[in-house]
Amino acid sequence: MTTTTAPELFVKMILDRWYASIANCDTLLNSLTDETLQKEIAPGKNRGIYLLGHLIAVHDDLLILLDMGGKLYPELNEPFIKFPDKAVQQLPTVSELRTFWVKQSEVIKQKFDKLKPEEWFEKHTAVNAEDFEKEPHRNKLNIVVTRTSHLQYHLGQLQLLK
């Protein structure tokens, strides 16, 4: 049996869940047509295209929060975070968003793979050193936990399009 230290084990468990969630989203997106993603998940609710763009925009923020560089798609912040669905008329196409999603997932994986287990327990960029001293749970790994939950929430919504 291989002995794994606690930090390595915690990181592995959380990143495994992140990657499984990304894979589940990939599978679902591949099963939905571009036309289907234009539909609302329920009457008067967000469309699939909006949820996809929103996930990409939120995952872009992940890069900044984890101090892994700048956003890949800063132009998505306004239509998919700042404003609700249907408030912005000009959106990227579903095809463009699918391409962004795949590219972004690859970049995030490359950056995640470079971090050592202990680095995941360092502070993220939205917390100052003084607050981090008092609240060490405000670390990079916890950001991945919250973003995984966020992804799962919207994945559940996207399932309604099937």
CSV table of N, CA and C in Angstrom, one decimal, residues 39-151:
chain,number,residue,atom,x,y,z
A,39,LYS,N,-32.1,27.1,-25.7
A,39,LYS,CA,-33.4,27.1,-25.0
A,39,LYS,C,-33.2,27.4,-23.5
A,40,GLU,N,-34.3,27.9,-22.9
A,40,GLU,CA,-34.4,28.1,-21.5
A,40,GLU,C,-34.4,26.8,-20.8
A,41,ILE,N,-33.8,26.7,-19.6
A,41,ILE,CA,-33.9,25.5,-18.8
A,41,ILE,C,-35.3,25.2,-18.3
A,42,ALA,N,-36.0,26.3,-18.1
A,42,ALA,CA,-37.4,26.3,-17.7
A,42,ALA,C,-38.0,27.6,-18.1
A,43,PRO,N,-39.3,27.7,-18.3
A,43,PRO,CA,-39.9,29.0,-18.7
A,43,PRO,C,-39.5,30.2,-17.9
A,44,GLY,N,-38.9,31.2,-18.6
A,44,GLY,CA,-38.5,32.4,-17.9
A,44,GLY,C,-37.1,32.3,-17.2
A,45,LYS,N,-36.4,31.2,-17.3
A,45,LYS,CA,-35.1,31.0,-16.7
A,45,LYS,C,-34.0,31.1,-17.7
A,46,ASN,N,-32.8,30.9,-17.2
A,46,ASN,CA,-31.6,31.0,-18.0
A,46,ASN,C,-31.6,30.0,-19.2
A,47,ARG,N,-31.0,30.5,-20.2
A,47,ARG,CA,-30.7,29.6,-21.4
A,47,ARG,C,-29.4,28.8,-21.2
A,48,GLY,N,-29.3,27.7,-21.9
A,48,GLY,CA,-28.1,26.9,-21.8
A,48,GLY,C,-26.9,27.6,-22.2
A,49,ILE,N,-27.0,28.5,-23.3
A,49,ILE,CA,-25.9,29.3,-23.7
A,49,ILE,C,-25.4,30.2,-22.6
A,50,TYR,N,-26.3,30.8,-21.9
A,50,TYR,CA,-25.9,31.7,-20.8
A,50,TYR,C,-25.2,30.9,-19.7
A,51,LEU,N,-25.7,29.7,-19.4
A,51,LEU,CA,-25.0,28.9,-18.3
A,51,LEU,C,-23.6,28.5,-18.7
A,52,LEU,N,-23.5,28.1,-20.0
A,52,LEU,CA,-22.1,27.8,-20.5
A,52,LEU,C,-21.2,29.0,-20.4
A,53,GLY,N,-21.6,30.1,-20.9
A,53,GLY,CA,-20.8,31.3,-20.9
A,53,GLY,C,-20.5,31.7,-19.4
A,54,HIS,N,-21.5,31.6,-18.5
A,54,HIS,CA,-21.3,31.9,-17.1
A,54,HIS,C,-20.2,31.0,-16.5
A,55,LEU,N,-20.3,29.7,-16.8
A,55,LEU,CA,-19.3,28.8,-16.2
A,55,LEU,C,-17.9,29.2,-16.7
A,56,ILE,N,-17.7,29.5,-18.0
A,56,ILE,CA,-16.4,29.9,-18.5
A,56,ILE,C,-16.0,31.2,-17.8
A,57,ALA,N,-16.8,32.2,-17.7
A,57,ALA,CA,-16.4,33.4,-17.0
A,57,ALA,C,-16.0,33.2,-15.6
A,58,VAL,N,-16.8,32.4,-14.9
A,58,VAL,CA,-16.4,32.1,-13.5
A,58,VAL,C,-15.1,31.3,-13.4
A,59,HIS,N,-14.9,30.4,-14.3
A,59,HIS,CA,-13.6,29.6,-14.2
A,59,HIS,C,-12.5,30.5,-14.6
A,60,ASP,N,-12.7,31.5,-15.4
A,60,ASP,CA,-11.7,32.5,-15.7
A,60,ASP,C,-11.2,33.2,-14.4
A,61,ASP,N,-12.2,33.6,-13.6
A,61,ASP,CA,-11.9,34.2,-12.3
A,61,ASP,C,-11.0,33.3,-11.4
A,62,LEU,N,-11.2,32.0,-11.6
A,62,LEU,CA,-10.4,31.0,-10.8
A,62,LEU,C,-8.9,31.2,-11.1
A,63,LEU,N,-8.6,31.5,-12.3
A,63,LEU,CA,-7.2,31.7,-12.6
A,63,LEU,C,-6.6,32.9,-11.8
A,64,ILE,N,-7.4,33.9,-11.7
A,64,ILE,CA,-6.9,35.1,-10.9
A,64,ILE,C,-6.9,34.8,-9.4
A,65,LEU,N,-7.9,34.2,-8.9
A,65,LEU,CA,-8.0,33.8,-7.5
A,65,LEU,C,-6.9,32.9,-7.0
A,66,LEU,N,-6.5,32.0,-7.9
A,66,LEU,CA,-5.4,31.1,-7.6
A,66,LEU,C,-4.0,31.6,-8.0
A,67,ASP,N,-4.0,32.8,-8.4
A,67,ASP,CA,-2.7,33.4,-8.8
A,67,ASP,C,-2.0,32.6,-9.9
A,68,MET,N,-2.8,32.3,-10.9
A,68,MET,CA,-2.3,31.5,-12.0
A,68,MET,C,-2.3,32.2,-13.3
A,69,GLY,N,-2.4,33.5,-13.3
A,69,GLY,CA,-2.4,34.3,-14.5
A,69,GLY,C,-3.7,35.0,-14.7
A,70,GLY,N,-3.8,35.7,-15.8
A,70,GLY,CA,-5.0,36.5,-16.2
A,70,GLY,C,-6.0,35.6,-16.8
A,71,LYS,N,-7.2,36.3,-17.0
A,71,LYS,CA,-8.3,35.6,-17.6
A,71,LYS,C,-8.0,35.3,-19.1
A,72,LEU,N,-8.5,34.2,-19.6
A,72,LEU,CA,-8.4,33.8,-21.0
A,72,LEU,C,-9.5,34.6,-21.8
A,73,TYR,N,-10.6,34.8,-21.2
A,73,TYR,CA,-11.8,35.4,-21.9
A,73,TYR,C,-12.4,36.5,-21.1
A,74,PRO,N,-11.7,37.6,-20.9
A,74,PRO,CA,-12.2,38.7,-20.1
A,74,PRO,C,-13.5,39.3,-20.7
A,75,GLU,N,-13.7,39.2,-22.0
A,75,GLU,CA,-14.9,39.7,-22.7
A,75,GLU,C,-16.2,39.0,-22.2
A,76,LEU,N,-16.0,37.9,-21.6
A,76,LEU,CA,-17.2,37.2,-21.1
A,76,LEU,C,-17.7,37.6,-19.8
A,77,ASN,N,-17.0,38.4,-19.1
A,77,ASN,CA,-17.4,38.9,-17.7
A,77,ASN,C,-18.7,39.7,-17.8
A,78,GLU,N,-18.8,40.7,-18.7
A,78,GLU,CA,-19.9,41.5,-18.8
A,78,GLU,C,-21.2,40.7,-19.2
A,79,PRO,N,-21.2,40.0,-20.2
A,79,PRO,CA,-22.5,39.3,-20.6
A,79,PRO,C,-22.9,38.2,-19.7
A,80,PHE,N,-21.9,37.6,-19.0
A,80,PHE,CA,-22.2,36.3,-18.3
A,80,PHE,C,-22.1,36.4,-16.8
A,81,ILE,N,-21.5,37.5,-16.3
A,81,ILE,CA,-21.5,37.7,-14.8
A,81,ILE,C,-22.1,39.0,-14.4
A,82,LYS,N,-21.8,40.0,-15.1
A,82,LYS,CA,-22.3,41.4,-14.7
A,82,LYS,C,-23.8,41.5,-15.0
A,83,PHE,N,-24.2,40.9,-16.0
A,83,PHE,CA,-25.7,41.0,-16.4
A,83,PHE,C,-26.3,39.6,-16.5
A,84,PRO,N,-27.7,39.6,-16.2
A,84,PRO,CA,-28.4,38.4,-16.3
A,84,PRO,C,-28.6,38.0,-17.8
A,85,ASP,N,-29.1,36.8,-18.0
A,85,ASP,CA,-29.4,36.3,-19.3
A,85,ASP,C,-30.4,37.2,-20.0
A,86,LYS,N,-30.2,37.4,-21.3
A,86,LYS,CA,-31.0,38.2,-22.2
A,86,LYS,C,-30.8,39.7,-22.0
A,87,ALA,N,-30.0,40.1,-21.1
A,87,ALA,CA,-29.7,41.6,-21.0
A,87,ALA,C,-28.7,42.1,-22.0
A,88,VAL,N,-27.9,41.2,-22.5
A,88,VAL,CA,-26.9,41.6,-23.5
A,88,VAL,C,-27.3,40.9,-24.8
A,89,GLN,N,-27.5,41.6,-25.8
A,89,GLN,CA,-27.9,41.1,-27.1
A,89,GLN,C,-26.9,40.3,-27.9
A,90,GLN,N,-25.7,40.8,-27.9
A,90,GLN,CA,-24.6,40.2,-28.7
A,90,GLN,C,-23.8,39.3,-27.8
A,91,LEU,N,-23.9,38.0,-28.0
A,91,LEU,CA,-23.2,37.0,-27.3
A,91,LEU,C,-22.3,36.2,-28.3
A,92,PRO,N,-21.3,35.5,-27.8
A,92,PRO,CA,-20.6,34.6,-28.7
A,92,PRO,C,-21.5,33.5,-29.1
A,93,THR,N,-21.2,32.8,-30.1
A,93,THR,CA,-22.0,31.7,-30.6
A,93,THR,C,-21.8,30.5,-29.6
A,94,VAL,N,-22.7,29.5,-29.6
A,94,VAL,CA,-22.5,28.3,-28.8
A,94,VAL,C,-21.3,27.6,-29.2
A,95,SER,N,-21.0,27.6,-30.5
A,95,SER,CA,-19.8,26.9,-31.0
A,95,SER,C,-18.5,27.6,-30.5
A,96,GLU,N,-18.5,28.9,-30.5
A,96,GLU,CA,-17.3,29.6,-29.9
A,96,GLU,C,-17.2,29.3,-28.4
A,97,LEU,N,-18.3,29.3,-27.7
A,97,LEU,CA,-18.3,29.0,-26.2
A,97,LEU,C,-17.8,27.5,-26.0
A,98,ARG,N,-18.2,26.6,-26.8
A,98,ARG,CA,-17.7,25.2,-26.7
A,98,ARG,C,-16.2,25.2,-26.8
A,99,THR,N,-15.7,25.9,-27.8
A,99,THR,CA,-14.2,26.0,-28.0
A,99,THR,C,-13.5,26.6,-26.8
A,100,PHE,N,-14.1,27.7,-26.3
A,100,PHE,CA,-13.5,28.3,-25.1
A,100,PHE,C,-13.5,27.4,-23.9
A,101,TRP,N,-14.6,26.6,-23.7
A,101,TRP,CA,-14.7,25.7,-22.6
A,101,TRP,C,-13.6,24.6,-22.7
A,102,VAL,N,-13.4,24.0,-23.8
A,102,VAL,CA,-12.4,23.0,-24.0
A,102,VAL,C,-11.0,23.6,-23.7
A,103,LYS,N,-10.7,24.7,-24.3
A,103,LYS,CA,-9.4,25.3,-24.2
A,103,LYS,C,-9.2,25.7,-22.7
A,104,GLN,N,-10.1,26.3,-22.1
A,104,GLN,CA,-10.0,26.8,-20.7
A,104,GLN,C,-9.8,25.6,-19.8
A,105,SER,N,-10.5,24.5,-20.0
A,105,SER,CA,-10.3,23.3,-19.2
A,105,SER,C,-8.9,22.7,-19.3
A,106,GLU,N,-8.4,22.8,-20.5
A,106,GLU,CA,-7.0,22.3,-20.7
A,106,GLU,C,-6.0,23.2,-20.0
A,107,VAL,N,-6.2,24.5,-20.1
A,107,VAL,CA,-5.3,25.5,-19.5
A,107,VAL,C,-5.3,25.3,-17.9
A,108,ILE,N,-6.5,25.2,-17.4
A,108,ILE,CA,-6.7,25.1,-15.9
A,108,ILE,C,-6.0,23.8,-15.5
A,109,LYS,N,-6.2,22.7,-16.2
A,109,LYS,CA,-5.6,21.4,-15.8
A,109,LYS,C,-4.0,21.6,-15.8
A,110,GLN,N,-3.5,22.2,-16.8
A,110,GLN,CA,-2.0,22.4,-16.9
A,110,GLN,C,-1.5,23.2,-15.7
A,111,LYS,N,-2.3,24.2,-15.3
A,111,LYS,CA,-1.9,25.1,-14.2
A,111,LYS,C,-2.0,24.3,-12.9
A,112,PHE,N,-3.1,23.6,-12.7
A,112,PHE,CA,-3.4,22.8,-11.5
A,112,PHE,C,-2.3,21.8,-11.3
A,113,ASP,N,-1.9,21.1,-12.4
A,113,ASP,CA,-0.8,20.1,-12.3
A,113,ASP,C,0.5,20.6,-11.9
A,114,LYS,N,0.8,21.9,-12.0
A,114,LYS,CA,2.1,22.5,-11.7
A,114,LYS,C,2.2,22.8,-10.2
A,115,LEU,N,1.0,22.8,-9.5
A,115,LEU,CA,1.0,23.2,-8.0
A,115,LEU,C,1.4,21.9,-7.2
A,116,LYS,N,2.3,22.2,-6.2
A,116,LYS,CA,2.6,21.1,-5.3
A,116,LYS,C,1.5,21.0,-4.2
A,117,PRO,N,1.3,19.9,-3.6
A,117,PRO,CA,0.2,19.8,-2.6
A,117,PRO,C,0.2,20.9,-1.6
A,118,GLU,N,1.3,21.2,-1.0
A,118,GLU,CA,1.4,22.3,0.0
A,118,GLU,C,1.0,23.6,-0.5
A,119,GLU,N,1.2,23.9,-1.8
A,119,GLU,CA,0.8,25.2,-2.4
A,119,GLU,C,-0.7,25.4,-2.4
A,120,TRP,N,-1.4,24.3,-2.4
A,120,TRP,CA,-2.9,24.4,-2.4
A,120,TRP,C,-3.4,25.0,-1.1
A,121,PHE,N,-2.6,25.0,-0.1
A,121,PHE,CA,-3.0,25.4,1.2
A,121,PHE,C,-2.6,26.9,1.5
A,122,GLU,N,-2.0,27.5,0.5
A,122,GLU,CA,-1.6,28.9,0.6
A,122,GLU,C,-2.9,29.8,0.3
A,123,LYS,N,-2.8,31.0,0.7
A,123,LYS,CA,-3.9,32.0,0.6
A,123,LYS,C,-4.2,32.2,-0.9
A,124,HIS,N,-5.5,32.5,-1.2
A,124,HIS,CA,-5.8,32.9,-2.5
A,124,HIS,C,-5.7,34.4,-2.6
A,125,THR,N,-5.9,35.0,-3.8
A,125,THR,CA,-5.6,36.4,-4.0
A,125,THR,C,-6.7,37.3,-3.4
A,126,ALA,N,-7.9,36.8,-3.1
A,126,ALA,CA,-9.0,37.6,-2.5
A,126,ALA,C,-8.9,37.8,-1.0
A,127,VAL,N,-7.9,37.2,-0.4
A,127,VAL,CA,-7.8,37.3,1.1
A,127,VAL,C,-6.4,38.0,1.4
A,128,ASN,N,-6.4,38.9,2.4
A,128,ASN,CA,-5.1,39.5,2.7
A,128,ASN,C,-4.4,38.6,3.8
A,129,ALA,N,-3.1,38.8,4.0
A,129,ALA,CA,-2.3,38.0,4.8
A,129,ALA,C,-2.8,38.0,6.3
A,130,GLU,N,-3.3,39.1,6.7
A,130,GLU,CA,-3.8,39.2,8.1
A,130,GLU,C,-5.0,38.4,8.3
A,131,ASP,N,-6.0,38.5,7.4
A,131,ASP,CA,-7.2,37.7,7.5
A,131,ASP,C,-6.9,36.2,7.3
A,132,PHE,N,-5.9,35.9,6.4
A,132,PHE,CA,-5.6,34.5,6.2
A,132,PHE,C,-5.0,33.8,7.5
A,133,GLU,N,-4.2,34.6,8.2
A,133,GLU,CA,-3.7,34.2,9.5
A,133,GLU,C,-4.8,33.7,10.4
A,134,LYS,N,-5.9,34.4,10.4
A,134,LYS,CA,-7.0,34.0,11.3
A,134,LYS,C,-7.9,33.0,10.7
A,135,GLU,N,-7.9,33.0,9.3
A,135,GLU,CA,-8.8,32.0,8.6
A,135,GLU,C,-8.1,31.3,7.5
A,136,PRO,N,-7.2,30.3,8.0
A,136,PRO,CA,-6.4,29.6,7.0
A,136,PRO,C,-7.2,28.7,6.0
A,137,HIS,N,-8.5,28.5,6.3
A,137,HIS,CA,-9.3,27.8,5.4
A,137,HIS,C,-9.6,28.6,4.1
A,138,ARG,N,-9.2,29.8,4.1
A,138,ARG,CA,-9.4,30.7,2.9
A,138,ARG,C,-8.2,30.5,2.0
A,139,ASN,N,-8.1,29.3,1.5
A,139,ASN,CA,-6.9,28.9,0.7
A,139,ASN,C,-7.3,28.5,-0.7
A,140,LYS,N,-6.3,28.2,-1.5
A,140,LYS,CA,-6.5,27.9,-2.9
A,140,LYS,C,-7.4,26.7,-3.1
A,141,LEU,N,-7.2,25.7,-2.3
A,141,LEU,CA,-7.9,24.4,-2.4
A,141,LEU,C,-9.4,24.7,-2.1
A,142,ASN,N,-9.7,25.5,-1.2
A,142,ASN,CA,-11.1,25.8,-0.9
A,142,ASN,C,-11.8,26.5,-2.0
A,143,ILE,N,-11.1,27.3,-2.8
A,143,ILE,CA,-11.7,27.9,-4.0
A,143,ILE,C,-12.1,26.8,-5.0
A,144,VAL,N,-11.3,25.8,-5.1
A,144,VAL,CA,-11.7,24.7,-6.0
A,144,VAL,C,-12.9,24.0,-5.5
A,145,VAL,N,-13.0,23.8,-4.2
A,145,VAL,CA,-14.2,23.2,-3.6
A,145,VAL,C,-15.4,24.0,-3.9
A,146,THR,N,-15.4,25.3,-3.7
A,146,THR,CA,-16.6,26.1,-4.0
A,146,THR,C,-16.9,26.2,-5.5
A,147,ARG,N,-15.9,26.2,-6.3
A,147,ARG,CA,-16.1,26.3,-7.8
A,147,ARG,C,-16.7,24.9,-8.3
A,148,THR,N,-16.3,23.8,-7.6
A,148,THR,CA,-16.8,22.5,-8.0
A,148,THR,C,-18.3,22.5,-7.7
A,149,SER,N,-18.6,23.0,-6.5
A,149,SER,CA,-20.1,23.0,-6.1
A,149,SER,C,-20.9,23.9,-7.1
A,150,HIS,N,-20.3,25.0,-7.4
A,150,HIS,CA,-20.9,25.9,-8.4
A,150,HIS,C,-21.1,25.2,-9.7
A,151,LEU,N,-20.1,24.5,-10.2
A,151,LEU,CA,-20.2,23.8,-11.5
A,151,LEU,C,-21.3,22.7,-11.4
